[in-house]
């Protein structure tokens, strides 16, 4: 059987002439968070299981965090999971961000449910790993400060926290 990564066509490789054109254009590169959320809003209905895979804190960008938290919160009480109905209730401060998600270029193959599920799960796992790495980096910075200050109690606490979080990263890598 093929690996999951082999199922998807890689992004086209840019030639040097295309690179110059893309550098001159003001179009920003789509990051993983936007790509994940664009995939999330692709189907007509929200998949509740996907909501459980990623937490708002896993997103680095404020708008992405706010949108994910809003979606998570509204789905707890909503009788419908139809995206069109829910988007009508979207707070104004998120409207531009969500409009941007609809403009993200998504491979048409992902309109097929099975491929969509495989891709969004893969990206969700990647977002979780990136989030864990950011947490490790933060703890590492705090640990360096504690070591500079010679605070043994803080060092011990942060070392335990670092081990706990790094074990999360190790366990998430087993899924690949």
mmCIF file with all atom_site columns, N, CA, C and O in Angstrom, residues 40-89:
data_model
loop_
_atom_site.group_PDB
_atom_site.id
_atom_site.type_symbol
_atom_site.label_atom_id
_atom_site.label_alt_id
_atom_site.label_comp_id
_atom_site.label_asym_id
_atom_site.label_entity_id
_atom_site.label_seq_id
_atom_site.pdbx_PDB_ins_code
_atom_site.Cartn_x
_atom_site.Cartn_y
_atom_site.Cartn_z
_atom_site.occupancy
_atom_site.B_iso_or_equiv
_atom_site.pdbx_formal_charge
_atom_site.auth_seq_id
_atom_site.auth_comp_id
_atom_site.auth_asym_id
_atom_site.auth_atom_id
_atom_site.pdbx_PDB_model_num
ATOM 1   N N  . UNK A 1 40 ? -11.055 23.051 5.724  1.00 0.00 ? 40 UNK A N  1
ATOM 2   C CA . UNK A 1 40 ? -12.142 22.871 6.691  1.00 0.00 ? 40 UNK A CA 1
ATOM 3   C C  . UNK A 1 40 ? -13.458 23.466 6.184  1.00 0.00 ? 40 UNK A C  1
ATOM 4   O O  . UNK A 1 40 ? -14.521 22.878 6.390  1.00 0.00 ? 40 UNK A O  1
ATOM 5   N N  . UNK A 1 41 ? -13.388 24.629 5.535  1.00 0.00 ? 41 UNK A N  1
ATOM 6   C CA . UNK A 1 41 ? -14.619 25.277 5.056  1.00 0.00 ? 41 UNK A CA 1
ATOM 7   C C  . UNK A 1 41 ? -15.015 24.820 3.652  1.00 0.00 ? 41 UNK A C  1
ATOM 8   O O  . UNK A 1 41 ? -16.019 25.268 3.129  1.00 0.00 ? 41 UNK A O  1
ATOM 9   N N  . UNK A 1 42 ? -14.240 23.915 3.067  1.00 0.00 ? 42 UNK A N  1
ATOM 10  C CA . UNK A 1 42 ? -14.529 23.436 1.712  1.00 0.00 ? 42 UNK A CA 1
ATOM 11  C C  . UNK A 1 42 ? -15.865 22.679 1.603  1.00 0.00 ? 42 UNK A C  1
ATOM 12  O O  . UNK A 1 42 ? -16.677 22.992 0.739  1.00 0.00 ? 42 UNK A O  1
ATOM 13  N N  . UNK A 1 43 ? -16.122 21.703 2.478  1.00 0.00 ? 43 UNK A N  1
ATOM 14  C CA . UNK A 1 43 ? -17.415 20.997 2.363  1.00 0.00 ? 43 UNK A CA 1
ATOM 15  C C  . UNK A 1 43 ? -18.577 21.877 2.820  1.00 0.00 ? 43 UNK A C  1
ATOM 16  O O  . UNK A 1 43 ? -18.374 22.886 3.499  1.00 0.00 ? 43 UNK A O  1
ATOM 17  N N  . UNK A 1 44 ? -19.773 21.468 2.471  1.00 0.00 ? 44 UNK A N  1
ATOM 18  C CA . UNK A 1 44 ? -20.958 22.255 2.833  1.00 0.00 ? 44 UNK A CA 1
ATOM 19  C C  . UNK A 1 44 ? -21.330 22.097 4.310  1.00 0.00 ? 44 UNK A C  1
ATOM 20  O O  . UNK A 1 44 ? -22.047 22.917 4.856  1.00 0.00 ? 44 UNK A O  1
ATOM 21  N N  . UNK A 1 45 ? -20.820 21.024 4.940  1.00 0.00 ? 45 UNK A N  1
ATOM 22  C CA . UNK A 1 45 ? -21.127 20.789 6.348  1.00 0.00 ? 45 UNK A CA 1
ATOM 23  C C  . UNK A 1 45 ? -19.837 20.680 7.150  1.00 0.00 ? 45 UNK A C  1
ATOM 24  O O  . UNK A 1 45 ? -18.833 20.191 6.654  1.00 0.00 ? 45 UNK A O  1
ATOM 25  N N  . UNK A 1 46 ? -19.911 21.129 8.388  1.00 0.00 ? 46 UNK A N  1
ATOM 26  C CA . UNK A 1 46 ? -18.747 21.069 9.277  1.00 0.00 ? 46 UNK A CA 1
ATOM 27  C C  . UNK A 1 46 ? -18.643 19.667 9.858  1.00 0.00 ? 46 UNK A C  1
ATOM 28  O O  . UNK A 1 46 ? -19.628 19.113 10.348 1.00 0.00 ? 46 UNK A O  1
ATOM 29  N N  . UNK A 1 47 ? -17.462 19.127 9.798  1.00 0.00 ? 47 UNK A N  1
ATOM 30  C CA . UNK A 1 47 ? -17.185 17.803 10.343 1.00 0.00 ? 47 UNK A CA 1
ATOM 31  C C  . UNK A 1 47 ? -16.750 17.962 11.800 1.00 0.00 ? 47 UNK A C  1
ATOM 32  O O  . UNK A 1 47 ? -15.668 18.468 12.077 1.00 0.00 ? 47 UNK A O  1
ATOM 33  N N  . UNK A 1 48 ? -17.608 17.541 12.730 1.00 0.00 ? 48 UNK A N  1
ATOM 34  C CA . UNK A 1 48 ? -17.333 17.745 14.162 1.00 0.00 ? 48 UNK A CA 1
ATOM 35  C C  . UNK A 1 48 ? -16.072 17.024 14.622 1.00 0.00 ? 48 UNK A C  1
ATOM 36  O O  . UNK A 1 48 ? -15.376 17.507 15.514 1.00 0.00 ? 48 UNK A O  1
ATOM 37  N N  . UNK A 1 49 ? -15.761 15.888 14.037 1.00 0.00 ? 49 UNK A N  1
ATOM 38  C CA . UNK A 1 49 ? -14.567 15.137 14.453 1.00 0.00 ? 49 UNK A CA 1
ATOM 39  C C  . UNK A 1 49 ? -13.291 15.942 14.190 1.00 0.00 ? 49 UNK A C  1
ATOM 40  O O  . UNK A 1 49 ? -12.336 15.853 14.953 1.00 0.00 ? 49 UNK A O  1
ATOM 41  N N  . UNK A 1 50 ? -13.295 16.720 13.113 1.00 0.00 ? 50 UNK A N  1
ATOM 42  C CA . UNK A 1 50 ? -12.123 17.549 12.792 1.00 0.00 ? 50 UNK A CA 1
ATOM 43  C C  . UNK A 1 50 ? -11.936 18.616 13.867 1.00 0.00 ? 50 UNK A C  1
ATOM 44  O O  . UNK A 1 50 ? -10.815 18.951 14.239 1.00 0.00 ? 50 UNK A O  1
ATOM 45  N N  . UNK A 1 51 ? -13.044 19.133 14.389 1.00 0.00 ? 51 UNK A N  1
ATOM 46  C CA . UNK A 1 51 ? -12.969 20.161 15.439 1.00 0.00 ? 51 UNK A CA 1
ATOM 47  C C  . UNK A 1 51 ? -12.226 19.654 16.667 1.00 0.00 ? 51 UNK A C  1
ATOM 48  O O  . UNK A 1 51 ? -11.593 20.421 17.370 1.00 0.00 ? 51 UNK A O  1
ATOM 49  N N  . UNK A 1 52 ? -12.313 18.356 16.926 1.00 0.00 ? 52 UNK A N  1
ATOM 50  C CA . UNK A 1 52 ? -11.683 17.781 18.116 1.00 0.00 ? 52 UNK A CA 1
ATOM 51  C C  . UNK A 1 52 ? -10.191 17.503 17.924 1.00 0.00 ? 52 UNK A C  1
ATOM 52  O O  . UNK A 1 52 ? -9.472  17.300 18.893 1.00 0.00 ? 52 UNK A O  1
ATOM 53  N N  . UNK A 1 53 ? -9.738  17.509 16.681 1.00 0.00 ? 53 UNK A N  1
ATOM 54  C CA . UNK A 1 53 ? -8.341  17.164 16.390 1.00 0.00 ? 53 UNK A CA 1
ATOM 55  C C  . UNK A 1 53 ? -7.367  18.300 16.697 1.00 0.00 ? 53 UNK A C  1
ATOM 56  O O  . UNK A 1 53 ? -6.196  18.066 16.957 1.00 0.00 ? 53 UNK A O  1
ATOM 57  N N  . UNK A 1 54 ? -7.860  19.525 16.617 1.00 0.00 ? 54 UNK A N  1
ATOM 58  C CA . UNK A 1 54 ? -7.001  20.701 16.776 1.00 0.00 ? 54 UNK A CA 1
ATOM 59  C C  . UNK A 1 54 ? -7.678  21.647 17.766 1.00 0.00 ? 54 UNK A C  1
ATOM 60  O O  . UNK A 1 54 ? -8.892  21.820 17.726 1.00 0.00 ? 54 UNK A O  1
ATOM 61  N N  . UNK A 1 55 ? -6.895  22.248 18.641 1.00 0.00 ? 55 UNK A N  1
ATOM 62  C CA . UNK A 1 55 ? -7.458  23.214 19.588 1.00 0.00 ? 55 UNK A CA 1
ATOM 63  C C  . UNK A 1 55 ? -7.091  24.631 19.124 1.00 0.00 ? 55 UNK A C  1
ATOM 64  O O  . UNK A 1 55 ? -6.150  24.805 18.353 1.00 0.00 ? 55 UNK A O  1
ATOM 65  N N  . UNK A 1 56 ? -7.816  25.635 19.604 1.00 0.00 ? 56 UNK A N  1
ATOM 66  C CA . UNK A 1 56 ? -7.502  27.007 19.190 1.00 0.00 ? 56 UNK A CA 1
ATOM 67  C C  . UNK A 1 56 ? -6.044  27.396 19.456 1.00 0.00 ? 56 UNK A C  1
ATOM 68  O O  . UNK A 1 56 ? -5.442  28.117 18.679 1.00 0.00 ? 56 UNK A O  1
ATOM 69  N N  . UNK A 1 57 ? -5.469  26.871 20.529 1.00 0.00 ? 57 UNK A N  1
ATOM 70  C CA . UNK A 1 57 ? -4.089  27.200 20.891 1.00 0.00 ? 57 UNK A CA 1
ATOM 71  C C  . UNK A 1 57 ? -3.074  26.629 19.901 1.00 0.00 ? 57 UNK A C  1
ATOM 72  O O  . UNK A 1 57 ? -1.908  27.029 19.904 1.00 0.00 ? 57 UNK A O  1
ATOM 73  N N  . UNK A 1 58 ? -3.514  25.682 19.076 1.00 0.00 ? 58 UNK A N  1
ATOM 74  C CA . UNK A 1 58 ? -2.608  25.092 18.089 1.00 0.00 ? 58 UNK A CA 1
ATOM 75  C C  . UNK A 1 58 ? -2.329  26.045 16.924 1.00 0.00 ? 58 UNK A C  1
ATOM 76  O O  . UNK A 1 58 ? -1.409  25.828 16.146 1.00 0.00 ? 58 UNK A O  1
ATOM 77  N N  . UNK A 1 59 ? -3.144  27.088 16.817 1.00 0.00 ? 59 UNK A N  1
ATOM 78  C CA . UNK A 1 59 ? -2.953  28.075 15.758 1.00 0.00 ? 59 UNK A CA 1
ATOM 79  C C  . UNK A 1 59 ? -2.087  29.211 16.279 1.00 0.00 ? 59 UNK A C  1
ATOM 80  O O  . UNK A 1 59 ? -2.265  29.676 17.397 1.00 0.00 ? 59 UNK A O  1
ATOM 81  N N  . UNK A 1 60 ? -1.171  29.661 15.446 1.00 0.00 ? 60 UNK A N  1
ATOM 82  C CA . UNK A 1 60 ? -0.282  30.742 15.835 1.00 0.00 ? 60 UNK A CA 1
ATOM 83  C C  . UNK A 1 60 ? -0.922  32.112 15.583 1.00 0.00 ? 60 UNK A C  1
ATOM 84  O O  . UNK A 1 60 ? -0.745  33.041 16.347 1.00 0.00 ? 60 UNK A O  1
ATOM 85  N N  . UNK A 1 61 ? -1.685  32.210 14.499 1.00 0.00 ? 61 UNK A N  1
ATOM 86  C CA . UNK A 1 61 ? -2.287  33.495 14.125 1.00 0.00 ? 61 UNK A CA 1
ATOM 87  C C  . UNK A 1 61 ? -3.577  33.752 14.915 1.00 0.00 ? 61 UNK A C  1
ATOM 88  O O  . UNK A 1 61 ? -4.378  32.841 15.108 1.00 0.00 ? 61 UNK A O  1
ATOM 89  N N  . UNK A 1 62 ? -3.746  35.004 15.345 1.00 0.00 ? 62 UNK A N  1
ATOM 90  C CA . UNK A 1 62 ? -4.911  35.376 16.146 1.00 0.00 ? 62 UNK A CA 1
ATOM 91  C C  . UNK A 1 62 ? -6.231  35.102 15.435 1.00 0.00 ? 62 UNK A C  1
ATOM 92  O O  . UNK A 1 62 ? -7.162  34.563 16.030 1.00 0.00 ? 62 UNK A O  1
ATOM 93  N N  . UNK A 1 63 ? -6.327  35.504 14.161 1.00 0.00 ? 63 UNK A N  1
ATOM 94  C CA . UNK A 1 63 ? -7.582  35.307 13.429 1.00 0.00 ? 63 UNK A CA 1
ATOM 95  C C  . UNK A 1 63 ? -7.925  33.824 13.311 1.00 0.00 ? 63 UNK A C  1
ATOM 96  O O  . UNK A 1 63 ? -9.086  33.437 13.431 1.00 0.00 ? 63 UNK A O  1
ATOM 97  N N  . UNK A 1 64 ? -6.921  33.007 13.074 1.00 0.00 ? 64 UNK A N  1
ATOM 98  C CA . UNK A 1 64 ? -7.152  31.565 12.966 1.00 0.00 ? 64 UNK A CA 1
ATOM 99  C C  . UNK A 1 64 ? -7.628  31.011 14.309 1.00 0.00 ? 64 UNK A C  1
ATOM 100 O O  . UNK A 1 64 ? -8.576  30.219 14.363 1.00 0.00 ? 64 UNK A O  1
ATOM 101 N N  . UNK A 1 65 ? -6.997  31.457 15.399 1.00 0.00 ? 65 UNK A N  1
ATOM 102 C CA . UNK A 1 65 ? -7.419  31.034 16.743 1.00 0.00 ? 65 UNK A CA 1
ATOM 103 C C  . UNK A 1 65 ? -8.859  31.437 17.010 1.00 0.00 ? 65 UNK A C  1
ATOM 104 O O  . UNK A 1 65 ? -9.668  30.638 17.482 1.00 0.00 ? 65 UNK A O  1
ATOM 105 N N  . UNK A 1 66 ? -9.166  32.704 16.728 1.00 0.00 ? 66 UNK A N  1
ATOM 106 C CA . UNK A 1 66 ? -10.518 33.223 16.981 1.00 0.00 ? 66 UNK A CA 1
ATOM 107 C C  . UNK A 1 66 ? -11.560 32.461 16.163 1.00 0.00 ? 66 UNK A C  1
ATOM 108 O O  . UNK A 1 66 ? -12.625 32.106 16.680 1.00 0.00 ? 66 UNK A O  1
ATOM 109 N N  . UNK A 1 67 ? -11.260 32.232 14.872 1.00 0.00 ? 67 UNK A N  1
ATOM 110 C CA . UNK A 1 67 ? -12.202 31.514 14.013 1.00 0.00 ? 67 UNK A CA 1
ATOM 111 C C  . UNK A 1 67 ? -12.411 30.093 14.520 1.00 0.00 ? 67 UNK A C  1
ATOM 112 O O  . UNK A 1 67 ? -13.544 29.601 14.589 1.00 0.00 ? 67 UNK A O  1
ATOM 113 N N  . UNK A 1 68 ? -11.337 29.407 14.897 1.00 0.00 ? 68 UNK A N  1
ATOM 114 C CA . UNK A 1 68 ? -11.453 28.018 15.360 1.00 0.00 ? 68 UNK A CA 1
ATOM 115 C C  . UNK A 1 68 ? -12.234 27.958 16.673 1.00 0.00 ? 68 UNK A C  1
ATOM 116 O O  . UNK A 1 68 ? -13.082 27.089 16.861 1.00 0.00 ? 68 UNK A O  1
ATOM 117 N N  . UNK A 1 69 ? -11.955 28.888 17.573 1.00 0.00 ? 69 UNK A N  1
ATOM 118 C CA . UNK A 1 69 ? -12.664 28.920 18.850 1.00 0.00 ? 69 UNK A CA 1
ATOM 119 C C  . UNK A 1 69 ? -14.148 29.227 18.615 1.00 0.00 ? 69 UNK A C  1
ATOM 120 O O  . UNK A 1 69 ? -15.022 28.581 19.195 1.00 0.00 ? 69 UNK A O  1
ATOM 121 N N  . UNK A 1 70 ? -14.424 30.199 17.747 1.00 0.00 ? 70 UNK A N  1
ATOM 122 C CA . UNK A 1 70 ? -15.819 30.549 17.441 1.00 0.00 ? 70 UNK A CA 1
ATOM 123 C C  . UNK A 1 70 ? -16.546 29.334 16.859 1.00 0.00 ? 70 UNK A C  1
ATOM 124 O O  . UNK A 1 70 ? -17.659 29.015 17.281 1.00 0.00 ? 70 UNK A O  1
ATOM 125 N N  . UNK A 1 71 ? -15.905 28.655 15.912 1.00 0.00 ? 71 UNK A N  1
ATOM 126 C CA . UNK A 1 71 ? -16.522 27.483 15.274 1.00 0.00 ? 71 UNK A CA 1
ATOM 127 C C  . UNK A 1 71 ? -16.762 26.395 16.320 1.00 0.00 ? 71 UNK A C  1
ATOM 128 O O  . UNK A 1 71 ? -17.836 25.790 16.360 1.00 0.00 ? 71 UNK A O  1
ATOM 129 N N  . UNK A 1 72 ? -15.765 26.159 17.145 1.00 0.00 ? 72 UNK A N  1
ATOM 130 C CA . UNK A 1 72 ? -15.852 25.149 18.199 1.00 0.00 ? 72 UNK A CA 1
ATOM 131 C C  . UNK A 1 72 ? -17.018 25.471 19.139 1.00 0.00 ? 72 UNK A C  1
ATOM 132 O O  . UNK A 1 72 ? -17.836 24.598 19.452 1.00 0.00 ? 72 UNK A O  1
ATOM 133 N N  . UNK A 1 73 ? -17.085 26.726 19.594 1.00 0.00 ? 73 UNK A N  1
ATOM 134 C CA . UNK A 1 73 ? -18.125 27.144 20.533 1.00 0.00 ? 73 UNK A CA 1
ATOM 135 C C  . UNK A 1 73 ? -19.523 27.068 19.923 1.00 0.00 ? 73 UNK A C  1
ATOM 136 O O  . UNK A 1 73 ? -20.459 26.603 20.569 1.00 0.00 ? 73 UNK A O  1
ATOM 137 N N  . UNK A 1 74 ? -19.650 27.520 18.692 1.00 0.00 ? 74 UNK A N  1
ATOM 138 C CA . UNK A 1 74 ? -20.980 27.554 18.074 1.00 0.00 ? 74 UNK A CA 1
ATOM 139 C C  . UNK A 1 74 ? -21.481 26.137 17.757 1.00 0.00 ? 74 UNK A C  1
ATOM 140 O O  . UNK A 1 74 ? -22.663 25.858 17.825 1.00 0.00 ? 74 UNK A O  1
ATOM 141 N N  . UNK A 1 75 ? -20.555 25.221 17.466 1.00 0.00 ? 75 UNK A N  1
ATOM 142 C CA . UNK A 1 75 ? -20.959 23.852 17.152 1.00 0.00 ? 75 UNK A CA 1
ATOM 143 C C  . UNK A 1 75 ? -21.444 23.107 18.398 1.00 0.00 ? 75 UNK A C  1
ATOM 144 O O  . UNK A 1 75 ? -22.210 22.150 18.278 1.00 0.00 ? 75 UNK A O  1
ATOM 145 N N  . UNK A 1 76 ? -21.038 23.544 19.582 1.00 0.00 ? 76 UNK A N  1
ATOM 146 C CA . UNK A 1 76 ? -21.511 22.913 20.823 1.00 0.00 ? 76 UNK A CA 1
ATOM 147 C C  . UNK A 1 76 ? -23.018 23.082 20.971 1.00 0.00 ? 76 UNK A C  1
ATOM 148 O O  . UNK A 1 76 ? -23.712 22.194 21.466 1.00 0.00 ? 76 UNK A O  1
ATOM 149 N N  . UNK A 1 77 ? -23.528 24.253 20.566 1.00 0.00 ? 77 UNK A N  1
ATOM 150 C CA . UNK A 1 77 ? -24.941 24.579 20.776 1.00 0.00 ? 77 UNK A CA 1
ATOM 151 C C  . UNK A 1 77 ? -25.777 24.551 19.506 1.00 0.00 ? 77 UNK A C  1
ATOM 152 O O  . UNK A 1 77 ? -26.984 24.689 19.573 1.00 0.00 ? 77 UNK A O  1
ATOM 153 N N  . UNK A 1 78 ? -25.137 24.388 18.370 1.00 0.00 ? 78 UNK A N  1
ATOM 154 C CA . UNK A 1 78 ? -25.852 24.493 17.100 1.00 0.00 ? 78 UNK A CA 1
ATOM 155 C C  . UNK A 1 78 ? -26.631 23.221 16.776 1.00 0.00 ? 78 UNK A C  1
ATOM 156 O O  . UNK A 1 78 ? -26.154 22.113 17.007 1.00 0.00 ? 78 UNK A O  1
ATOM 157 N N  . UNK A 1 79 ? -27.807 23.428 16.222 1.00 0.00 ? 79 UNK A N  1
ATOM 158 C CA . UNK A 1 79 ? -28.615 22.284 15.784 1.00 0.00 ? 79 UNK A CA 1
ATOM 159 C C  . UNK A 1 79 ? -28.229 21.861 14.369 1.00 0.00 ? 79 UNK A C  1
ATOM 160 O O  . UNK A 1 79 ? -28.547 20.773 13.927 1.00 0.00 ? 79 UNK A O  1
ATOM 161 N N  . UNK A 1 80 ? -27.545 22.739 13.678 1.00 0.00 ? 80 UNK A N  1
ATOM 162 C CA . UNK A 1 80 ? -27.139 22.440 12.306 1.00 0.00 ? 80 UNK A CA 1
ATOM 163 C C  . UNK A 1 80 ? -25.621 22.424 12.212 1.00 0.00 ? 80 UNK A C  1
ATOM 164 O O  . UNK A 1 80 ? -24.945 23.035 13.026 1.00 0.00 ? 80 UNK A O  1
ATOM 165 N N  . UNK A 1 81 ? -25.123 21.696 11.233 1.00 0.00 ? 81 UNK A N  1
ATOM 166 C CA . UNK A 1 81 ? -23.685 21.747 10.960 1.00 0.00 ? 81 UNK A CA 1
ATOM 167 C C  . UNK A 1 81 ? -23.455 22.234 9.529  1.00 0.00 ? 81 UNK A C  1
ATOM 168 O O  . UNK A 1 81 ? -22.387 22.067 8.981  1.00 0.00 ? 81 UNK A O  1
ATOM 169 N N  . UNK A 1 82 ? -24.494 22.865 8.958  1.00 0.00 ? 82 UNK A N  1
ATOM 170 C CA . UNK A 1 82 ? -24.380 23.431 7.618  1.00 0.00 ? 82 UNK A CA 1
ATOM 171 C C  . UNK A 1 82 ? -23.563 24.721 7.695  1.00 0.00 ? 82 UNK A C  1
ATOM 172 O O  . UNK A 1 82 ? -23.929 25.655 8.401  1.00 0.00 ? 82 UNK A O  1
ATOM 173 N N  . UNK A 1 83 ? -22.496 24.736 6.951  1.00 0.00 ? 83 UNK A N  1
ATOM 174 C CA . UNK A 1 83 ? -21.555 25.852 6.999  1.00 0.00 ? 83 UNK A CA 1
ATOM 175 C C  . UNK A 1 83 ? -22.220 27.169 6.601  1.00 0.00 ? 83 UNK A C  1
ATOM 176 O O  . UNK A 1 83 ? -22.002 28.195 7.239  1.00 0.00 ? 83 UNK A O  1
ATOM 177 N N  . UNK A 1 84 ? -23.039 27.127 5.573  1.00 0.00 ? 84 UNK A N  1
ATOM 178 C CA . UNK A 1 84 ? -23.687 28.344 5.074  1.00 0.00 ? 84 UNK A CA 1
ATOM 179 C C  . UNK A 1 84 ? -24.524 29.013 6.176  1.00 0.00 ? 84 UNK A C  1
ATOM 180 O O  . UNK A 1 84 ? -24.477 30.227 6.354  1.00 0.00 ? 84 UNK A O  1
ATOM 181 N N  . UNK A 1 85 ? -25.245 28.230 6.940  1.00 0.00 ? 85 UNK A N  1
ATOM 182 C CA . UNK A 1 85 ? -26.071 28.756 8.038  1.00 0.00 ? 85 UNK A CA 1
ATOM 183 C C  . UNK A 1 85 ? -25.198 29.348 9.135  1.00 0.00 ? 85 UNK A C  1
ATOM 184 O O  . UNK A 1 85 ? -25.484 30.421 9.666  1.00 0.00 ? 85 UNK A O  1
ATOM 185 N N  . UNK A 1 86 ? -24.112 28.653 9.470  1.00 0.00 ? 86 UNK A N  1
ATOM 186 C CA . UNK A 1 86 ? -23.242 29.109 10.547 1.00 0.00 ? 86 UNK A CA 1
ATOM 187 C C  . UNK A 1 86 ? -22.463 30.366 10.174 1.00 0.00 ? 86 UNK A C  1
ATOM 188 O O  . UNK A 1 86 ? -22.268 31.249 11.009 1.00 0.00 ? 86 UNK A O  1
ATOM 189 N N  . UNK A 1 87 ? -22.041 30.457 8.915  1.00 0.00 ? 87 UNK A N  1
ATOM 190 C CA . UNK A 1 87 ? -21.260 31.615 8.463  1.00 0.00 ? 87 UNK A CA 1
ATOM 191 C C  . UNK A 1 87 ? -22.084 32.896 8.580  1.00 0.00 ? 87 UNK A C  1
ATOM 192 O O  . UNK A 1 87 ? -21.541 33.971 8.820  1.00 0.00 ? 87 UNK A O  1
ATOM 193 N N  . UNK A 1 88 ? -23.399 32.782 8.467  1.00 0.00 ? 88 UNK A N  1
ATOM 194 C CA . UNK A 1 88 ? -24.261 33.961 8.612  1.00 0.00 ? 88 UNK A CA 1
ATOM 195 C C  . UNK A 1 88 ? -24.169 34.546 10.022 1.00 0.00 ? 88 UNK A C  1
ATOM 196 O O  . UNK A 1 88 ? -24.438 35.719 10.226 1.00 0.00 ? 88 UNK A O  1
ATOM 197 N N  . UNK A 1 89 ? -23.786 33.720 10.996 1.00 0.00 ? 89 UNK A N  1
ATOM 198 C CA . UNK A 1 89 ? -23.661 34.163 12.388 1.00 0.00 ? 89 UNK A CA 1
ATOM 199 C C  . UNK A 1 89 ? -22.242 34.613 12.724 1.00 0.00 ? 89 UNK A C  1
ATOM 200 O O  . UNK A 1 89 ? -21.963 34.977 13.858 1.00 0.00 ? 89 UNK A O  1
#
